[in-house]
Amino acid sequence: MGSAGLARLHGLFATYKPPGLKWKHLRDTVEMQLLKGLNAGKPPAPEQRVCFLLGPMEGSEGKELTLTATSVPTLTNHPLVCGPEFTSLKVGVGHRLDTRASGVLVLGVGHGCRLLTDMYNAHLTKDYTVLGLLGKATDDFCEDGQLVEKTTYDHVTREKLDRILAVIQGSHQKALVMYSNLDLKTQEAYEMAVRGLIRPTNKSPMLITSIRCRHFAPPEFLLEVQCMHETQKQLRRLVHEIGLELKTTAVCSQVRRTRDGFFMLDDALLRTQWDLHSIQDAIQAAAPRVAAELEKSLRPVLG
């Protein structure tokens, strides 16, 4: 079970990180569950060796002793003697989520850790839903932070919010073109833009490729953000800045990642599925898509 099970573990899979859980604790929990599953298989039958045992000779009434050849098991490789076969496993984490955030968190096992580097170099976009709350400001832009200011928000309308979001998206799209070092007058750049493959050539500030309001019911509003090179703190600051543009204040009450590159919410394993067989199945199911998407995404960058 051990070696055969390990061979099916090389690759990428997605988990769902609940809010309040540190990404490192999630990684350690997954590693522990995988090791538990790999070591849970029935050990192979021990090898036999010939041993000469001293015993009474037949018919000698116990007075004379003789050596008798006997087959006995060799216990040098038994788990109770040498310990479990697997004691550590290489498990890597992709684009991280901070403790407050939730959503899709991609992990790599074994050779899959190299694919995490490819995902990083491909500068793939990620989707978030961000819940904002109008009317107050805190020191860390979070709803449960230390209150700094309270304001009114009766003048805020959906139309005003949509206009501000359109301006934000436009400015970030210009920045994306600048960091991509592409001449948009060329046919190649036009084709990449149509296919949505314009990417920055190197690390850049947070770039928003799309932002829209999905729900508006003051004081709450829900944003859908597609971006790259972001941190969750920057997304919370974005809510704060939107509040200022609306001539009020706003805090962020929830950040949830719904897509990381080519991994969606439907691909993410819940806590009850962090076991060997579920992870093996997830890695095998995602492998063809991972290879195809990475090739498509990395080809323009490498070119």
PDB file of C-alpha atoms in Angstrom:
ATOM      1  CA  MET A   1       0.000   0.000   0.000  1.00  0.00           C
ATOM      2  CA  GLY A   2       2.786   2.411   0.941  1.00  0.00           C
ATOM      3  CA  SER A   3       4.870   2.662  -2.245  1.00  0.00           C
ATOM      4  CA  ALA A   4       1.896   2.203  -4.562  1.00  0.00           C
ATOM      5  CA  GLY A   5      -0.078   4.830  -2.660  1.00  0.00           C
ATOM      6  CA  LEU A   6       2.828   7.283  -2.762  1.00  0.00           C
ATOM      7  CA  ALA A   7       3.132   6.952  -6.546  1.00  0.00           C
ATOM      8  CA  ARG A   8      -0.434   8.310  -6.938  1.00  0.00           C
ATOM      9  CA  LEU A   9       0.258  11.309  -4.684  1.00  0.00           C
ATOM     10  CA  HIS A  10       2.546  13.367  -6.942  1.00  0.00           C
ATOM     11  CA  GLY A  11       0.574  16.370  -8.165  1.00  0.00           C
ATOM     12  CA  LEU A  12      -1.711  19.262  -7.248  1.00  0.00           C
ATOM     13  CA  PHE A  13      -5.064  19.367  -5.522  1.00  0.00           C
ATOM     14  CA  ALA A  14      -7.260  22.013  -3.887  1.00  0.00           C
ATOM     15  CA  THR A  15      -8.623  22.221  -0.366  1.00  0.00           C
ATOM     16  CA  TYR A  16     -11.185  24.529   1.199  1.00  0.00           C
ATOM     17  CA  LYS A  17      -9.660  26.573   4.007  1.00  0.00           C
ATOM     18  CA  PRO A  18     -12.261  27.688   6.546  1.00  0.00           C
ATOM     19  CA  PRO A  19     -11.902  31.116   8.201  1.00  0.00           C
ATOM     20  CA  GLY A  20      -9.976  31.134  11.462  1.00  0.00           C
ATOM     21  CA  LEU A  21      -7.596  28.359  10.387  1.00  0.00           C
ATOM     22  CA  LYS A  22      -3.945  29.114   9.613  1.00  0.00           C
ATOM     23  CA  TRP A  23      -2.698  27.822   6.268  1.00  0.00           C
ATOM     24  CA  LYS A  24       0.288  26.139   7.957  1.00  0.00           C
ATOM     25  CA  HIS A  25      -2.015  24.225  10.295  1.00  0.00           C
ATOM     26  CA  LEU A  26      -4.025  23.054   7.276  1.00  0.00           C
ATOM     27  CA  ARG A  27      -0.853  21.900   5.516  1.00  0.00           C
ATOM     28  CA  ASP A  28       0.377  20.037   8.616  1.00  0.00           C
ATOM     29  CA  THR A  29      -3.031  18.383   9.065  1.00  0.00           C
ATOM     30  CA  VAL A  30      -3.063  17.189   5.455  1.00  0.00           C
ATOM     31  CA  GLU A  31       0.474  15.811   5.773  1.00  0.00           C
ATOM     32  CA  MET A  32      -0.435  13.973   8.970  1.00  0.00           C
ATOM     33  CA  GLN A  33      -3.524  12.431   7.358  1.00  0.00           C
ATOM     34  CA  LEU A  34      -1.537  11.340   4.299  1.00  0.00           C
ATOM     35  CA  LEU A  35       1.168   9.716   6.429  1.00  0.00           C
ATOM     36  CA  LYS A  36      -1.505   8.004   8.483  1.00  0.00           C
ATOM     37  CA  GLY A  37      -3.085   6.588   5.340  1.00  0.00           C
ATOM     38  CA  LEU A  38       0.224   5.464   3.810  1.00  0.00           C
ATOM     39  CA  ASN A  39       1.261   3.675   6.984  1.00  0.00           C
ATOM     40  CA  ALA A  40      -2.140   2.125   7.617  1.00  0.00           C
ATOM     41  CA  GLY A  41      -1.740  -0.639   5.055  1.00  0.00           C
ATOM     42  CA  LYS A  42      -1.176  -4.217   6.185  1.00  0.00           C
ATOM     43  CA  PRO A  43       2.588  -4.891   6.356  1.00  0.00           C
ATOM     44  CA  PRO A  44       3.943  -7.571   4.007  1.00  0.00           C
ATOM     45  CA  ALA A  45       4.481 -11.055   5.386  1.00  0.00           C
ATOM     46  CA  PRO A  46       7.872 -11.239   7.119  1.00  0.00           C
ATOM     47  CA  GLU A  47      10.666 -13.137   5.459  1.00  0.00           C
ATOM     48  CA  GLN A  48      11.525 -16.541   6.894  1.00  0.00           C
ATOM     49  CA  ARG A  49      14.942 -17.674   8.019  1.00  0.00           C
ATOM     50  CA  VAL A  50      16.293 -21.029   9.162  1.00  0.00           C
ATOM     51  CA  CYS A  51      17.215 -21.289  12.821  1.00  0.00           C
ATOM     52  CA  PHE A  52      18.623 -24.280  14.713  1.00  0.00           C
ATOM     53  CA  LEU A  53      16.876 -24.731  18.031  1.00  0.00           C
ATOM     54  CA  LEU A  54      18.164 -26.851  20.871  1.00  0.00           C
ATOM     55  CA  GLY A  55      15.724 -29.493  22.109  1.00  0.00           C
ATOM     56  CA  PRO A  56      15.489 -33.020  23.528  1.00  0.00           C
ATOM     57  CA  MET A  57      16.179 -35.924  21.209  1.00  0.00           C
ATOM     58  CA  GLU A  58      13.240 -38.168  20.479  1.00  0.00           C
ATOM     59  CA  GLY A  59      13.205 -41.298  22.584  1.00  0.00           C
ATOM     60  CA  SER A  60      15.939 -40.053  24.923  1.00  0.00           C
ATOM     61  CA  GLU A  61      13.542 -39.248  27.772  1.00  0.00           C
ATOM     62  CA  GLY A  62      14.889 -35.696  27.855  1.00  0.00           C
ATOM     63  CA  LYS A  63      18.457 -36.650  28.794  1.00  0.00           C
ATOM     64  CA  GLU A  64      20.071 -36.050  25.384  1.00  0.00           C
ATOM     65  CA  LEU A  65      19.773 -32.763  23.418  1.00  0.00           C
ATOM     66  CA  THR A  66      19.947 -32.130  19.698  1.00  0.00           C
ATOM     67  CA  LEU A  67      19.720 -29.192  17.220  1.00  0.00           C
ATOM     68  CA  THR A  68      16.609 -29.037  15.038  1.00  0.00           C
ATOM     69  CA  ALA A  69      16.322 -26.848  11.881  1.00  0.00           C
ATOM     70  CA  THR A  70      13.253 -24.574  12.196  1.00  0.00           C
ATOM     71  CA  SER A  71      11.858 -21.783   9.982  1.00  0.00           C
ATOM     72  CA  VAL A  72      11.174 -18.564  11.956  1.00  0.00           C
ATOM     73  CA  PRO A  73      10.048 -15.069  10.777  1.00  0.00           C
ATOM     74  CA  THR A  74      12.579 -12.253  10.444  1.00  0.00           C
ATOM     75  CA  LEU A  75      11.282  -9.260  12.426  1.00  0.00           C
ATOM     76  CA  THR A  76      13.982  -6.717  11.582  1.00  0.00           C
ATOM     77  CA  ASN A  77      11.661  -4.913   9.117  1.00  0.00           C
ATOM     78  CA  HIS A  78       8.510  -5.143  11.208  1.00  0.00           C
ATOM     79  CA  PRO A  79       6.865  -1.732  11.928  1.00  0.00           C
ATOM     80  CA  LEU A  80       6.961  -2.444  15.658  1.00  0.00           C
ATOM     81  CA  VAL A  81      10.764  -2.851  15.390  1.00  0.00           C
ATOM     82  CA  CYS A  82      11.842  -0.211  12.824  1.00  0.00           C
ATOM     83  CA  GLY A  83       8.893   2.179  13.111  1.00  0.00           C
ATOM     84  CA  PRO A  84       6.478   3.354  10.366  1.00  0.00           C
ATOM     85  CA  GLU A  85       7.664   3.231   6.750  1.00  0.00           C
ATOM     86  CA  PHE A  86       6.770   6.888   6.046  1.00  0.00           C
ATOM     87  CA  THR A  87       7.672   9.579   8.572  1.00  0.00           C
ATOM     88  CA  SER A  88       7.623  12.736   6.426  1.00  0.00           C
ATOM     89  CA  LEU A  89       6.135  13.915   3.158  1.00  0.00           C
ATOM     90  CA  LYS A  90       6.839  16.909   0.943  1.00  0.00           C
ATOM     91  CA  VAL A  91       3.671  19.010   0.929  1.00  0.00           C
ATOM     92  CA  GLY A  92       3.805  22.541  -0.500  1.00  0.00           C
ATOM     93  CA  VAL A  93       1.280  25.385  -0.396  1.00  0.00           C
ATOM     94  CA  GLY A  94       0.435  27.606  -3.360  1.00  0.00           C
ATOM     95  CA  HIS A  95      -1.009  31.117  -3.107  1.00  0.00           C
ATOM     96  CA  ARG A  96      -1.602  31.468   0.628  1.00  0.00           C
ATOM     97  CA  LEU A  97      -4.640  32.689   2.518  1.00  0.00           C
ATOM     98  CA  ASP A  98      -4.334  34.544   5.808  1.00  0.00           C
ATOM     99  CA  THR A  99      -6.122  33.376   8.934  1.00  0.00           C
ATOM    100  CA  ARG A 100      -9.283  35.467   8.457  1.00  0.00           C
ATOM    101  CA  ALA A 101      -9.769  34.531   4.789  1.00  0.00           C
ATOM    102  CA  SER A 102     -11.383  31.364   3.465  1.00  0.00           C
ATOM    103  CA  GLY A 103     -11.709  29.529   0.185  1.00  0.00           C
ATOM    104  CA  VAL A 104      -9.622  27.623  -2.337  1.00  0.00           C
ATOM    105  CA  LEU A 105      -6.090  26.766  -1.212  1.00  0.00           C
ATOM    106  CA  VAL A 106      -3.948  24.735  -3.635  1.00  0.00           C
ATOM    107  CA  LEU A 107      -1.463  22.199  -2.263  1.00  0.00           C
ATOM    108  CA  GLY A 108       1.223  20.145  -4.007  1.00  0.00           C
ATOM    109  CA  VAL A 109       2.585  16.773  -2.948  1.00  0.00           C
ATOM    110  CA  GLY A 110       5.967  15.348  -3.962  1.00  0.00           C
ATOM    111  CA  HIS A 111       6.845  16.341  -7.532  1.00  0.00           C
ATOM    112  CA  GLY A 112       3.689  18.469  -7.523  1.00  0.00           C
ATOM    113  CA  CYS A 113       5.599  21.119  -5.564  1.00  0.00           C
ATOM    114  CA  ARG A 114       7.400  21.991  -8.822  1.00  0.00           C
ATOM    115  CA  LEU A 115       4.017  22.610 -10.418  1.00  0.00           C
ATOM    116  CA  LEU A 116       3.283  25.166  -7.691  1.00  0.00           C
ATOM    117  CA  THR A 117       6.290  27.119  -8.976  1.00  0.00           C
ATOM    118  CA  ASP A 118       4.897  26.885 -12.515  1.00  0.00           C
ATOM    119  CA  MET A 119       1.561  28.222 -11.268  1.00  0.00           C
ATOM    120  CA  TYR A 120       3.362  31.157  -9.671  1.00  0.00           C
ATOM    121  CA  ASN A 121       5.351  31.884 -12.856  1.00  0.00           C
ATOM    122  CA  ALA A 122       2.193  31.733 -14.983  1.00  0.00           C
ATOM    123  CA  HIS A 123       0.734  34.752 -13.093  1.00  0.00           C
ATOM    124  CA  LEU A 124      -2.738  33.215 -13.075  1.00  0.00           C
ATOM    125  CA  THR A 125      -5.724  35.246 -11.937  1.00  0.00           C
ATOM    126  CA  LYS A 126      -7.753  34.404  -8.840  1.00  0.00           C
ATOM    127  CA  ASP A 127     -11.391  35.141  -8.028  1.00  0.00           C
ATOM    128  CA  TYR A 128     -12.665  36.464  -4.699  1.00  0.00           C
ATOM    129  CA  THR A 129     -15.958  37.462  -3.179  1.00  0.00           C
ATOM    130  CA  VAL A 130     -15.428  40.376  -0.789  1.00  0.00           C
ATOM    131  CA  LEU A 131     -18.159  41.485   1.594  1.00  0.00           C
ATOM    132  CA  GLY A 132     -18.099  45.145   2.612  1.00  0.00           C
ATOM    133  CA  LEU A 133     -19.954  47.021   5.322  1.00  0.00           C
ATOM    134  CA  LEU A 134     -20.636  50.759   4.997  1.00  0.00           C
ATOM    135  CA  GLY A 135     -20.642  53.219   7.859  1.00  0.00           C
ATOM    136  CA  LYS A 136     -17.515  52.594   9.898  1.00  0.00           C
ATOM    137  CA  ALA A 137     -13.733  52.411   9.683  1.00  0.00           C
ATOM    138  CA  THR A 138     -11.283  50.304  11.725  1.00  0.00           C
ATOM    139  CA  ASP A 139      -7.527  50.264  12.169  1.00  0.00           C
ATOM    140  CA  ASP A 140      -7.033  47.046  10.154  1.00  0.00           C
ATOM    141  CA  PHE A 141      -9.925  47.432   7.647  1.00  0.00           C
ATOM    142  CA  CYS A 142     -11.689  44.413   9.208  1.00  0.00           C
ATOM    143  CA  GLU A 143     -15.129  44.508  10.774  1.00  0.00           C
ATOM    144  CA  ASP A 144     -13.821  43.218  14.114  1.00  0.00           C
ATOM    145  CA  GLY A 145     -10.885  45.663  14.261  1.00  0.00           C
ATOM    146  CA  GLN A 146     -10.562  48.655  16.562  1.00  0.00           C
ATOM    147  CA  LEU A 147     -13.194  51.240  15.634  1.00  0.00           C
ATOM    148  CA  VAL A 148     -11.728  54.477  14.288  1.00  0.00           C
ATOM    149  CA  GLU A 149     -14.714  56.309  12.798  1.00  0.00           C
ATOM    150  CA  LYS A 150     -18.450  55.985  12.174  1.00  0.00           C
ATOM    151  CA  THR A 151     -20.168  57.742   9.271  1.00  0.00           C
ATOM    152  CA  THR A 152     -23.518  57.954   7.515  1.00  0.00           C
ATOM    153  CA  TYR A 153     -24.105  56.212   4.202  1.00  0.00           C
ATOM    154  CA  ASP A 154     -27.648  57.191   3.191  1.00  0.00           C
ATOM    155  CA  HIS A 155     -26.314  59.030   0.131  1.00  0.00           C
ATOM    156  CA  VAL A 156     -24.598  55.913  -1.303  1.00  0.00           C
ATOM    157  CA  THR A 157     -26.364  54.345  -4.286  1.00  0.00           C
ATOM    158  CA  ARG A 158     -25.695  51.336  -6.510  1.00  0.00           C
ATOM    159  CA  GLU A 159     -24.997  53.633  -9.453  1.00  0.00           C
ATOM    160  CA  LYS A 160     -22.296  55.561  -7.560  1.00  0.00           C
ATOM    161  CA  LEU A 161     -20.658  52.307  -6.478  1.00  0.00           C
ATOM    162  CA  ASP A 162     -20.702  50.913 -10.025  1.00  0.00           C
ATOM    163  CA  ARG A 163     -19.065  54.070 -11.386  1.00  0.00           C
ATOM    164  CA  ILE A 164     -16.239  53.850  -8.858  1.00  0.00           C
ATOM    165  CA  LEU A 165     -15.710  50.148  -9.626  1.00  0.00           C
ATOM    166  CA  ALA A 166     -15.511  50.927 -13.347  1.00  0.00           C
ATOM    167  CA  VAL A 167     -12.812  53.548 -12.717  1.00  0.00           C
ATOM    168  CA  ILE A 168     -10.831  51.092 -10.537  1.00  0.00           C
ATOM    169  CA  GLN A 169     -11.030  48.376 -13.187  1.00  0.00           C
ATOM    170  CA  GLY A 170      -9.965  50.729 -15.961  1.00  0.00           C
ATOM    171  CA  SER A 171      -6.900  52.019 -14.095  1.00  0.00           C
ATOM    172  CA  HIS A 172      -5.775  48.507 -13.195  1.00  0.00           C
ATOM    173  CA  GLN A 173      -6.185  47.268 -16.773  1.00  0.00           C
ATOM    174  CA  LYS A 174      -3.892  50.066 -17.964  1.00  0.00           C
ATOM    175  CA  ALA A 175      -1.373  49.026 -15.309  1.00  0.00           C
ATOM    176  CA  LEU A 176      -1.622  45.407 -16.496  1.00  0.00           C
ATOM    177  CA  VAL A 177      -0.666  46.417 -20.022  1.00  0.00           C
ATOM    178  CA  MET A 178       2.257  48.433 -18.673  1.00  0.00           C
ATOM    179  CA  TYR A 179       3.610  45.551 -16.568  1.00  0.00           C
ATOM    180  CA  SER A 180       3.148  43.076 -19.435  1.00  0.00           C
ATOM    181  CA  ASN A 181       5.651  44.991 -21.614  1.00  0.00           C
ATOM    182  CA  LEU A 182       3.500  44.332 -24.699  1.00  0.00           C
ATOM    183  CA  ASP A 183       2.934  46.567 -27.699  1.00  0.00           C
ATOM    184  CA  LEU A 184      -0.835  46.422 -28.122  1.00  0.00           C
ATOM    185  CA  LYS A 185      -0.490  47.490 -31.762  1.00  0.00           C
ATOM    186  CA  THR A 186       0.935  44.077 -32.689  1.00  0.00           C
ATOM    187  CA  GLN A 187      -1.189  41.134 -33.838  1.00  0.00           C
ATOM    188  CA  GLU A 188       0.352  38.862 -31.205  1.00  0.00           C
ATOM    189  CA  ALA A 189      -0.650  41.204 -28.371  1.00  0.00           C
ATOM    190  CA  TYR A 190      -4.157  41.520 -29.803  1.00  0.00           C
ATOM    191  CA  GLU A 191      -4.599  37.739 -29.930  1.00  0.00           C
ATOM    192  CA  MET A 192      -3.298  37.371 -26.360  1.00  0.00           C
ATOM    193  CA  ALA A 193      -5.730  40.054 -25.179  1.00  0.00           C
ATOM    194  CA  VAL A 194      -8.651  38.289 -26.859  1.00  0.00           C
ATOM    195  CA  ARG A 195      -7.690  34.992 -25.180  1.00  0.00           C
ATOM    196  CA  GLY A 196      -7.212  36.724 -21.827  1.00  0.00           C
ATOM    197  CA  LEU A 197      -3.533  35.773 -21.676  1.00  0.00           C
ATOM    198  CA  ILE A 198      -1.988  39.188 -21.016  1.00  0.00           C
ATOM    199  CA  ARG A 199       0.145  38.708 -17.922  1.00  0.00           C
ATOM    200  CA  PRO A 200       2.837  40.764 -16.188  1.00  0.00           C
ATOM    201  CA  THR A 201       6.335  39.575 -17.028  1.00  0.00           C
ATOM    202  CA  ASN A 202       7.522  39.882 -13.431  1.00  0.00           C
ATOM    203  CA  LYS A 203       6.192  40.466  -9.941  1.00  0.00           C
ATOM    204  CA  SER A 204       3.940  43.515  -9.825  1.00  0.00           C
ATOM    205  CA  PRO A 205       1.592  45.274  -7.394  1.00  0.00           C
ATOM    206  CA  MET A 206      -1.939  43.931  -7.089  1.00  0.00           C
ATOM    207  CA  LEU A 207      -3.639  44.037 -10.487  1.00  0.00           C
ATOM    208  CA  ILE A 208      -7.426  43.836 -10.805  1.00  0.00           C
ATOM    209  CA  THR A 209      -8.662  42.469 -14.136  1.00  0.00           C
ATOM    210  CA  SER A 210     -12.353  42.608 -13.214  1.00  0.00           C
ATOM    211  CA  ILE A 211     -14.422  43.989 -10.338  1.00  0.00           C
ATOM    212  CA  ARG A 212     -18.194  44.250 -10.052  1.00  0.00           C
ATOM    213  CA  CYS A 213     -20.891  44.476  -7.430  1.00  0.00           C
ATOM    214  CA  ARG A 214     -22.966  41.322  -7.111  1.00  0.00           C
ATOM    215  CA  HIS A 215     -25.246  42.461  -4.290  1.00  0.00           C
ATOM    216  CA  PHE A 216     -26.073  45.872  -2.843  1.00  0.00           C
ATOM    217  CA  ALA A 217     -28.215  46.162   0.282  1.00  0.00           C
ATOM    218  CA  PRO A 218     -26.823  48.974   2.467  1.00  0.00           C
ATOM    219  CA  PRO A 219     -24.955  48.802   4.682  1.00  0.00           C
ATOM    220  CA  GLU A 220     -23.750  45.575   3.011  1.00  0.00           C
ATOM    221  CA  PHE A 221     -22.365  45.208  -0.486  1.00  0.00           C
ATOM    222  CA  LEU A 222     -20.764  42.154  -2.090  1.00  0.00           C
ATOM    223  CA  LEU A 223     -17.953  42.505  -4.626  1.00  0.00           C
ATOM    224  CA  GLU A 224     -16.675  39.928  -7.079  1.00  0.00           C
ATOM    225  CA  VAL A 225     -12.994  40.588  -7.769  1.00  0.00           C
ATOM    226  CA  GLN A 226     -10.680  38.929 -10.280  1.00  0.00           C
ATOM    227  CA  CYS A 227      -7.059  39.811  -9.627  1.00  0.00           C
ATOM    228  CA  MET A 228      -3.433  38.676  -9.426  1.00  0.00           C
ATOM    229  CA  HIS A 229      -0.471  39.355  -7.134  1.00  0.00           C
ATOM    230  CA  GLU A 230      -2.850  40.294  -4.348  1.00  0.00           C
ATOM    231  CA  THR A 231      -2.905  39.764  -0.608  1.00  0.00           C
ATOM    232  CA  GLN A 232      -6.064  39.525   1.408  1.00  0.00           C
ATOM    233  CA  LYS A 233      -5.045  42.623   3.356  1.00  0.00           C
ATOM    234  CA  GLN A 234      -4.881  44.581   0.079  1.00  0.00           C
ATOM    235  CA  LEU A 235      -8.415  43.458  -0.757  1.00  0.00           C
ATOM    236  CA  ARG A 236      -9.614  44.679   2.648  1.00  0.00           C
ATOM    237  CA  ARG A 237      -7.830  47.994   2.069  1.00  0.00           C
ATOM    238  CA  LEU A 238      -9.587  48.196  -1.306  1.00  0.00           C
ATOM    239  CA  VAL A 239     -12.958  48.104   0.475  1.00  0.00           C
ATOM    240  CA  HIS A 240     -11.765  50.905   2.755  1.00  0.00           C
ATOM    241  CA  GLU A 241     -10.695  53.009  -0.246  1.00  0.00           C
ATOM    242  CA  ILE A 242     -14.008  52.401  -2.004  1.00  0.00           C
ATOM    243  CA  GLY A 243     -15.755  53.700   1.101  1.00  0.00           C
ATOM    244  CA  LEU A 244     -13.679  56.877   0.999  1.00  0.00           C
ATOM    245  CA  GLU A 245     -14.484  57.379  -2.696  1.00  0.00           C
ATOM    246  CA  LEU A 246     -18.174  57.102  -1.786  1.00  0.00           C
ATOM    247  CA  LYS A 247     -17.696  59.945   0.746  1.00  0.00           C
ATOM    248  CA  THR A 248     -18.226  57.565   3.656  1.00  0.00           C
ATOM    249  CA  THR A 249     -16.335  54.701   5.288  1.00  0.00           C
ATOM    250  CA  ALA A 250     -16.377  50.938   4.836  1.00  0.00           C
ATOM    251  CA  VAL A 251     -14.852  47.848   6.396  1.00  0.00           C
ATOM    252  CA  CYS A 252     -14.403  44.331   5.088  1.00  0.00           C
ATOM    253  CA  SER A 253     -16.285  41.549   6.867  1.00  0.00           C
ATOM    254  CA  GLN A 254     -15.367  38.604   4.636  1.00  0.00           C
ATOM    255  CA  VAL A 255     -12.790  37.598   2.023  1.00  0.00           C
ATOM    256  CA  ARG A 256     -13.408  34.312   0.231  1.00  0.00           C
ATOM    257  CA  ARG A 257     -11.367  32.926  -2.651  1.00  0.00           C
ATOM    258  CA  THR A 258     -13.579  31.123  -5.142  1.00  0.00           C
ATOM    259  CA  ARG A 259     -10.967  30.293  -7.782  1.00  0.00           C
ATOM    260  CA  ASP A 260      -7.198  29.940  -7.860  1.00  0.00           C
ATOM    261  CA  GLY A 261      -5.994  29.621 -11.434  1.00  0.00           C
ATOM    262  CA  PHE A 262      -7.659  26.482 -12.792  1.00  0.00           C
ATOM    263  CA  PHE A 263      -8.978  25.232  -9.425  1.00  0.00           C
ATOM    264  CA  MET A 264     -12.579  26.121  -8.574  1.00  0.00           C
ATOM    265  CA  LEU A 265     -14.662  25.809  -5.412  1.00  0.00           C
ATOM    266  CA  ASP A 266     -16.083  22.519  -6.707  1.00  0.00           C
ATOM    267  CA  ASP A 267     -12.539  21.096  -6.818  1.00  0.00           C
ATOM    268  CA  ALA A 268     -11.748  22.000  -3.191  1.00  0.00           C
ATOM    269  CA  LEU A 269     -11.738  19.150  -0.664  1.00  0.00           C
ATOM    270  CA  LEU A 270     -13.551  19.850   2.594  1.00  0.00           C
ATOM    271  CA  ARG A 271     -12.019  19.052   5.971  1.00  0.00           C
ATOM    272  CA  THR A 272     -13.822  15.689   6.077  1.00  0.00           C
ATOM    273  CA  GLN A 273     -12.136  14.760   2.772  1.00  0.00           C
ATOM    274  CA  TRP A 274      -8.536  15.360   3.841  1.00  0.00           C
ATOM    275  CA  ASP A 275      -7.655  11.668   3.704  1.00  0.00           C
ATOM    276  CA  LEU A 276      -5.349   9.582   1.521  1.00  0.00           C
ATOM    277  CA  HIS A 277      -7.892   8.144  -0.925  1.00  0.00           C
ATOM    278  CA  SER A 278      -9.789  11.414  -1.470  1.00  0.00           C
ATOM    279  CA  ILE A 279      -6.559  13.332  -2.097  1.00  0.00           C
ATOM    280  CA  GLN A 280      -5.234  10.629  -4.445  1.00  0.00           C
ATOM    281  CA  ASP A 281      -8.465  10.755  -6.460  1.00  0.00           C
ATOM    282  CA  ALA A 282      -8.379  14.575  -6.560  1.00  0.00           C
ATOM    283  CA  ILE A 283      -4.768  14.631  -7.795  1.00  0.00           C
ATOM    284  CA  GLN A 284      -5.435  12.038 -10.505  1.00  0.00           C
ATOM    285  CA  ALA A 285      -8.591  13.838 -11.657  1.00  0.00           C
ATOM    286  CA  ALA A 286      -6.837  17.231 -11.857  1.00  0.00           C
ATOM    287  CA  ALA A 287      -3.590  16.042 -13.490  1.00  0.00           C
ATOM    288  CA  PRO A 288      -4.650  16.292 -17.193  1.00  0.00           C
ATOM    289  CA  ARG A 289      -6.236  19.713 -16.663  1.00  0.00           C
ATOM    290  CA  VAL A 290      -3.211  20.990 -14.720  1.00  0.00           C
ATOM    291  CA  ALA A 291      -0.826  19.937 -17.498  1.00  0.00           C
ATOM    292  CA  ALA A 292      -2.977  21.458 -20.256  1.00  0.00           C
ATOM    293  CA  GLU A 293      -3.645  24.754 -18.473  1.00  0.00           C
ATOM    294  CA  LEU A 294      -0.028  25.266 -17.416  1.00  0.00           C
ATOM    295  CA  GLU A 295       1.170  24.654 -20.964  1.00  0.00           C
ATOM    296  CA  LYS A 296      -1.341  27.150 -22.337  1.00  0.00           C
ATOM    297  CA  SER A 297      -0.549  29.763 -19.690  1.00  0.00           C
ATOM    298  CA  LEU A 298       3.225  29.430 -19.682  1.00  0.00           C
ATOM    299  CA  ARG A 299       3.688  29.364 -23.473  1.00  0.00           C
ATOM    300  CA  PRO A 300       3.094  33.139 -23.981  1.00  0.00           C
ATOM    301  CA  VAL A 301       5.254  33.966 -20.955  1.00  0.00           C
ATOM    302  CA  LEU A 302       8.139  31.779 -22.104  1.00  0.00           C
ATOM    303  CA  GLY A 303       7.746  32.994 -25.679  1.00  0.00           C
TER     304      GLY A 303
END
